Tab-separated table of C-alpha atoms in Angstrom:
chain	number	residue	atom	x	y	z
B	136	MET	CA	0.000	0.000	0.000
B	137	LYS	CA	1.404	3.365	-0.983
B	138	ASN	CA	1.943	6.195	1.426
B	139	ILE	CA	-0.041	9.357	0.679
B	140	ASN	CA	3.249	11.223	0.218
B	141	GLU	CA	4.103	8.911	-2.703
B	142	ARG	CA	0.934	9.757	-4.612
B	143	LYS	CA	0.425	12.840	-6.740
B	144	VAL	CA	-2.526	14.719	-5.268
B	145	GLU	CA	-3.490	17.652	-7.501
B	146	MET	CA	-6.003	19.235	-5.148
B	147	ALA	CA	-6.543	20.076	-1.510
B	148	TYR	CA	-5.708	17.194	0.815
B	149	LEU	CA	-6.044	17.546	4.558
B	150	ARG	CA	-5.562	15.110	7.421
B	151	MET	CA	-6.739	16.594	10.673
B	152	ASP	CA	-7.385	15.754	14.308
B	153	PHE	CA	-10.447	17.115	16.054
B	154	LEU	CA	-12.408	16.527	19.220
B	155	SER	CA	-15.525	14.414	18.791
B	156	GLU	CA	-18.241	14.661	21.409
B	157	ALA	CA	-19.900	11.489	20.113
B	158	LEU	CA	-16.683	9.476	20.452
B	159	GLN	CA	-15.518	11.283	23.590
B	160	LYS	CA	-11.989	11.550	22.215
B	161	ILE	CA	-9.784	13.222	19.632
B	162	THR	CA	-10.159	11.451	16.295
B	163	THR	CA	-8.713	11.796	12.800
B	164	MET	CA	-10.168	12.267	9.336
B	165	SER	CA	-8.742	12.635	5.834
B	166	VAL	CA	-10.408	15.032	3.400
B	167	VAL	CA	-9.909	15.574	-0.334
B	168	ILE	CA	-11.492	18.642	-1.917
B	169	PRO	CA	-11.218	19.575	-5.627
B	170	ASN	CA	-11.402	23.305	-4.913
B	171	ASP	CA	-8.315	24.371	-6.870
B	172	VAL	CA	-9.184	22.984	-10.311
B	173	SER	CA	-8.305	25.483	-13.054
B	174	ALA	CA	-10.833	27.029	-15.420
B	175	GLU	CA	-9.198	25.169	-18.315
B	176	GLU	CA	-9.663	21.843	-16.546
B	177	LYS	CA	-13.313	22.592	-15.803
B	178	GLU	CA	-14.105	23.609	-19.375
B	179	GLY	CA	-16.373	21.093	-21.052
B	180	ASN	CA	-16.852	19.101	-17.833
B	181	ALA	CA	-20.582	18.996	-17.055
B	182	TYR	CA	-19.891	17.982	-13.441
B	183	TYR	CA	-18.625	21.501	-12.758
B	184	GLU	CA	-21.871	23.030	-13.969
B	185	ARG	CA	-23.395	21.982	-10.621
B	186	GLY	CA	-22.290	22.394	-7.030
B	187	MET	CA	-19.791	20.073	-5.326
B	188	LYS	CA	-21.137	16.865	-3.801
B	189	THR	CA	-19.747	15.011	-0.770
B	190	LEU	CA	-18.949	11.323	-0.265
B	191	TYR	CA	-18.241	9.947	3.224
B	192	LEU	CA	-16.071	6.833	2.814
B	193	LEU	CA	-15.680	4.232	5.560
B	194	HIS	CA	-12.701	1.879	5.914
B	195	GLY	CA	-12.698	-1.800	6.843
B	196	PHE	CA	-11.732	-3.755	9.936
B	197	THR	CA	-8.200	-2.896	11.229
B	198	GLY	CA	-8.054	0.102	8.855
B	199	ASN	CA	-7.992	3.855	9.319
B	200	ASP	CA	-8.857	7.121	7.572
B	201	THR	CA	-6.023	6.835	5.015
B	202	ASP	CA	-7.088	3.508	3.496
B	203	TRP	CA	-9.174	4.926	0.648
B	204	ILE	CA	-6.644	7.694	-0.016
B	205	CYS	CA	-3.664	5.331	-0.225
B	206	GLY	CA	-5.381	2.289	-1.717
B	207	THR	CA	-7.287	3.895	-4.615
B	208	ASN	CA	-7.232	6.756	-7.102
B	209	ILE	CA	-10.158	8.413	-5.348
B	210	HIS	CA	-8.451	11.831	-5.535
B	211	THR	CA	-8.420	11.589	-9.362
B	212	LEU	CA	-12.121	10.733	-9.384
B	213	CYS	CA	-12.866	13.661	-7.061
B	214	LYS	CA	-11.336	15.975	-9.635
B	215	LYS	CA	-13.101	14.343	-12.592
B	216	TYR	CA	-16.580	14.214	-11.041
B	217	ASN	CA	-16.423	17.298	-8.761
B	218	PHE	CA	-17.000	15.860	-5.312
B	219	ALA	CA	-15.256	15.987	-1.947
B	220	VAL	CA	-14.328	12.890	0.035
B	221	VAL	CA	-14.337	12.620	3.823
B	222	CYS	CA	-12.680	9.541	5.326
B	223	PRO	CA	-13.169	9.210	9.097
B	224	CYS	CA	-11.373	6.846	11.427
B	225	GLY	CA	-13.872	4.272	12.653
B	226	ASP	CA	-11.503	2.004	14.591
B	227	ASN	CA	-12.994	-1.535	14.752
B	228	SER	CA	-16.426	-0.256	15.722
B	229	PHE	CA	-18.510	-1.438	12.738
B	230	TYR	CA	-19.668	2.209	12.891
B	231	LEU	CA	-22.179	1.451	15.628
B	232	ASP	CA	-22.888	3.184	18.924
B	233	ARG	CA	-21.038	1.250	21.635
B	234	GLU	CA	-22.639	1.582	25.058
B	235	MET	CA	-19.817	-0.077	27.002
B	236	THR	CA	-17.111	2.273	25.714
B	237	GLY	CA	-19.150	5.446	25.296
B	238	GLY	CA	-17.996	5.649	21.688
B	239	LYS	CA	-21.065	6.509	19.626
B	240	TYR	CA	-19.690	5.778	16.155
B	241	SER	CA	-23.088	5.683	14.449
B	242	THR	CA	-23.999	9.068	15.898
B	243	PHE	CA	-20.560	10.307	14.863
B	244	ILE	CA	-20.848	9.118	11.238
B	245	GLY	CA	-24.466	9.989	10.589
B	246	LYS	CA	-24.736	13.252	12.495
B	247	GLU	CA	-21.659	14.845	14.064
B	248	LEU	CA	-19.185	14.281	11.212
B	249	VAL	CA	-21.623	15.509	8.566
B	250	GLU	CA	-22.531	18.618	10.560
B	251	TYR	CA	-18.892	19.346	11.400
B	252	THR	CA	-17.596	19.060	7.837
B	253	ARG	CA	-20.479	21.089	6.440
B	254	LYS	CA	-19.665	23.852	8.894
B	255	VAL	CA	-15.885	23.783	8.411
B	256	PHE	CA	-15.718	23.211	4.647
B	257	GLY	CA	-19.021	24.653	3.473
B	258	PHE	CA	-20.280	21.384	1.960
B	259	SER	CA	-23.823	21.200	0.629
B	260	ASP	CA	-26.502	20.395	3.199
B	261	ARG	CA	-28.779	18.807	0.613
B	262	ARG	CA	-29.584	15.087	0.780
B	263	GLU	CA	-29.139	14.719	-2.974
B	264	ASP	CA	-25.562	15.986	-2.634
B	265	THR	CA	-24.569	13.785	0.315
B	266	PHE	CA	-23.527	10.146	-0.072
B	267	ILE	CA	-21.955	7.407	2.040
B	268	GLY	CA	-19.889	4.370	1.061
B	269	GLY	CA	-17.424	1.817	2.328
B	270	PHE	CA	-15.914	-1.627	1.989
B	271	SER	CA	-16.169	-4.715	4.229
B	272	MET	CA	-16.850	-3.420	7.764
B	273	GLY	CA	-17.312	-0.016	6.140
B	274	GLY	CA	-19.746	-1.458	3.602
B	275	TYR	CA	-21.888	-2.690	6.471
B	276	GLY	CA	-21.446	0.657	8.227
B	277	SER	CA	-22.478	2.615	5.157
B	278	ILE	CA	-25.644	0.540	4.673
B	279	VAL	CA	-26.673	0.709	8.332
B	280	ASN	CA	-25.941	4.402	8.796
B	281	GLY	CA	-27.202	5.321	5.344
B	282	MET	CA	-30.536	3.759	6.332
B	283	LYS	CA	-30.505	5.047	9.911
B	284	TYR	CA	-29.828	8.591	8.669
B	285	TYR	CA	-31.827	8.306	5.462
B	286	LYS	CA	-32.812	11.960	5.654
B	287	THR	CA	-29.124	12.887	5.363
B	288	PHE	CA	-27.746	10.451	2.760
B	289	GLY	CA	-29.278	10.174	-0.701
B	290	LYS	CA	-27.175	7.265	-1.976
B	291	ILE	CA	-25.203	4.348	-0.536
B	292	MET	CA	-22.212	2.622	-2.163
B	293	ALA	CA	-21.155	-0.617	-0.444
B	294	PHE	CA	-18.402	-3.033	-1.509
B	295	SER	CA	-17.942	-6.550	-0.090
B	296	SER	CA	-20.153	-5.684	2.856
B	297	ALA	CA	-19.864	-7.625	6.122
B	298	LEU	CA	-23.564	-8.520	6.161
B	299	HIS	CA	-23.510	-11.402	8.632
B	300	LEU	CA	-26.448	-10.238	10.779
B	301	ASP	CA	-28.824	-12.885	9.387
B	302	GLU	CA	-26.518	-15.674	10.496
B	303	MET	CA	-26.114	-14.057	13.915
B	304	VAL	CA	-29.891	-13.833	14.271
B	305	ASP	CA	-30.420	-17.443	13.155
B	306	LYS	CA	-27.668	-18.981	15.303
B	307	GLY	CA	-28.032	-16.683	18.302
B	308	GLY	CA	-25.564	-17.499	21.060
B	309	ASP	CA	-24.094	-20.296	18.929
B	310	TYR	CA	-22.743	-17.854	16.338
B	311	THR	CA	-18.948	-17.725	16.068
B	312	HIS	CA	-16.510	-15.937	13.770
B	313	GLU	CA	-12.835	-16.645	13.190
B	314	LEU	CA	-11.858	-12.970	13.571
B	315	PHE	CA	-13.963	-12.027	16.598
B	316	ASN	CA	-14.323	-13.522	20.047
B	317	GLU	CA	-17.652	-13.818	21.825
B	318	ALA	CA	-17.084	-10.824	24.089
B	319	TYR	CA	-16.308	-8.574	21.122
B	320	LEU	CA	-19.399	-9.668	19.190
B	321	LYS	CA	-21.696	-9.009	22.148
B	322	GLU	CA	-20.102	-5.627	22.859
B	323	ILE	CA	-20.446	-4.503	19.221
B	324	PHE	CA	-23.765	-6.021	18.187
B	325	GLY	CA	-25.541	-6.628	21.489
B	326	LYS	CA	-27.494	-9.694	22.516
B	327	PRO	CA	-28.212	-12.034	19.564
B	328	GLY	CA	-31.853	-12.372	20.544
B	329	GLN	CA	-32.374	-8.640	20.127
B	330	LEU	CA	-30.768	-8.235	16.694
B	331	ARG	CA	-33.864	-8.908	14.608
B	332	GLU	CA	-35.428	-5.622	15.734
B	333	SER	CA	-32.301	-3.568	16.219
B	334	ASP	CA	-30.830	-0.477	14.568
B	335	ARG	CA	-27.815	-2.693	13.885
B	336	ASN	CA	-29.930	-4.688	11.428
B	337	PRO	CA	-30.298	-3.058	7.964
B	338	LYS	CA	-33.493	-4.996	7.239
B	339	TYR	CA	-35.095	-3.638	10.391
B	340	LEU	CA	-34.025	-0.099	9.477
B	341	ILE	CA	-35.514	-0.444	5.999
B	342	GLY	CA	-38.778	-1.530	7.577
B	343	GLN	CA	-38.726	1.518	9.836
B	344	ILE	CA	-38.208	3.840	6.850
B	345	LYS	CA	-41.192	2.261	5.116
B	346	LYS	CA	-43.365	2.660	8.222
B	347	ALA	CA	-42.400	6.321	8.440
B	348	GLY	CA	-43.182	6.862	4.762
B	349	GLY	CA	-39.580	7.917	4.180
B	350	GLU	CA	-37.404	7.616	1.102
B	351	ILE	CA	-34.948	4.712	1.093
B	352	PRO	CA	-31.515	5.818	-0.195
B	353	ASP	CA	-30.479	4.501	-3.610
B	354	LEU	CA	-28.189	1.471	-3.306
B	355	TYR	CA	-25.121	0.268	-5.211
B	356	LEU	CA	-23.816	-3.084	-3.952
B	357	ALA	CA	-20.799	-4.973	-5.272
B	358	CYS	CA	-18.878	-8.077	-4.234
B	359	GLY	CA	-16.236	-10.297	-5.829
B	360	THR	CA	-17.284	-13.824	-6.719
B	361	GLU	CA	-14.292	-15.256	-4.837
B	362	ASP	CA	-14.948	-13.160	-1.736
B	363	SER	CA	-15.871	-15.085	1.425
B	364	LEU	CA	-18.729	-12.593	1.902
B	365	ILE	CA	-20.379	-13.269	-1.464
B	366	ASP	CA	-23.232	-15.378	-0.026
B	367	GLU	CA	-24.185	-12.666	2.481
B	368	ASN	CA	-24.225	-10.031	-0.253
B	369	ARG	CA	-26.289	-12.162	-2.610
B	370	SER	CA	-28.752	-12.851	0.194
B	371	PHE	CA	-29.140	-9.142	0.937
B	372	ARG	CA	-29.657	-8.401	-2.747
B	373	ALA	CA	-32.387	-11.074	-2.848
B	374	TYR	CA	-34.070	-9.499	0.177
B	375	LEU	CA	-34.059	-6.082	-1.499
B	376	GLU	CA	-35.474	-7.449	-4.739
B	377	GLU	CA	-38.157	-9.482	-2.931
B	378	ASN	CA	-39.246	-6.303	-1.150
B	379	GLN	CA	-39.171	-4.275	-4.372
B	380	ILE	CA	-36.381	-2.007	-3.165
B	381	PRO	CA	-34.343	-0.728	-6.129
B	382	VAL	CA	-30.706	-1.801	-6.034
B	383	LEU	CA	-27.879	-1.798	-8.548
B	384	TYR	CA	-25.964	-4.974	-7.756
B	385	HIS	CA	-22.693	-5.898	-9.415
B	386	GLU	CA	-20.356	-8.808	-9.016
B	387	GLN	CA	-17.356	-9.923	-11.042
B	388	PRO	CA	-14.317	-12.141	-10.422
B	389	GLY	CA	-12.415	-10.838	-7.438
B	390	GLU	CA	-11.458	-11.359	-3.839
B	391	HIS	CA	-11.645	-9.286	-0.655
B	392	ASP	CA	-8.913	-6.861	-1.662
B	393	TRP	CA	-8.015	-3.556	-3.308
B	394	ASP	CA	-7.600	-5.148	-6.727
B	395	TYR	CA	-11.332	-5.846	-6.761
B	396	TRP	CA	-12.460	-2.633	-5.064
B	397	ASN	CA	-10.445	-0.531	-7.497
B	398	LYS	CA	-12.198	-2.229	-10.423
B	399	GLU	CA	-15.568	-1.300	-8.925
B	400	LEU	CA	-14.728	2.225	-7.799
B	401	GLN	CA	-15.118	4.333	-10.935
B	402	PRO	CA	-18.400	2.709	-12.103
B	403	ALA	CA	-19.794	3.187	-8.599
B	404	VAL	CA	-18.633	6.803	-8.376
B	405	ARG	CA	-20.092	7.544	-11.798
B	406	TRP	CA	-23.416	6.107	-10.588
B	407	LEU	CA	-23.254	8.243	-7.432
B	408	MET	CA	-22.544	11.458	-9.283
B	409	GLU	CA	-25.095	10.941	-12.037
């Protein structure tokens, strides 16, 4: 993985620390803003005939705020399609509120971070200009928080999402995972018996949006056919289709790695921005 200093970034790049009330600590985010593109570069580019949009990108398990910046050409796409990227540090939280630690990562992603960056950078406050995305743990986090804060996010982009909630619900206390011990799973997701009707469950959140008469964010889901999470992603796609929820689903040969996510990134970004 390349260091950010080894990549040519032709626009504003900022990595900053700030105090988060939701997380009760100082945290870090990386931001890319195409605010210094020349008039010659904008000429003939229809994406600069509208205002700048914003994409909040979430990293995976064991990652941090630099993953998308170092692992992809996202800065080039920002310039081409006229949008800013905000990459927060989500630790290993699955972007959920964690009662035991006091770290409210869902509140941070869906509310505090959006409000803070809009205030500091002047980003659009319109739903149709505000998107969320991620891969693996971040794919799950983008779906859950995109649905939980559906009045904020207009579109969701999720790659290789860690959508294992159905198995946790079905197996209950017998559920195990090779990466996570039992104490971690309970601290992150809560008691298995309560997951079916929980704001940690994207299906439950979709049902709540429908009950409220709200608008479900547009969805772009992708997963590699050799990814260990392919069955979970196919199952979620089937659920969406059975419930007549529009989704653009894409899979192609690939594993759980940057080679696959980079192949999916530009088509997904183009879908977001159009």
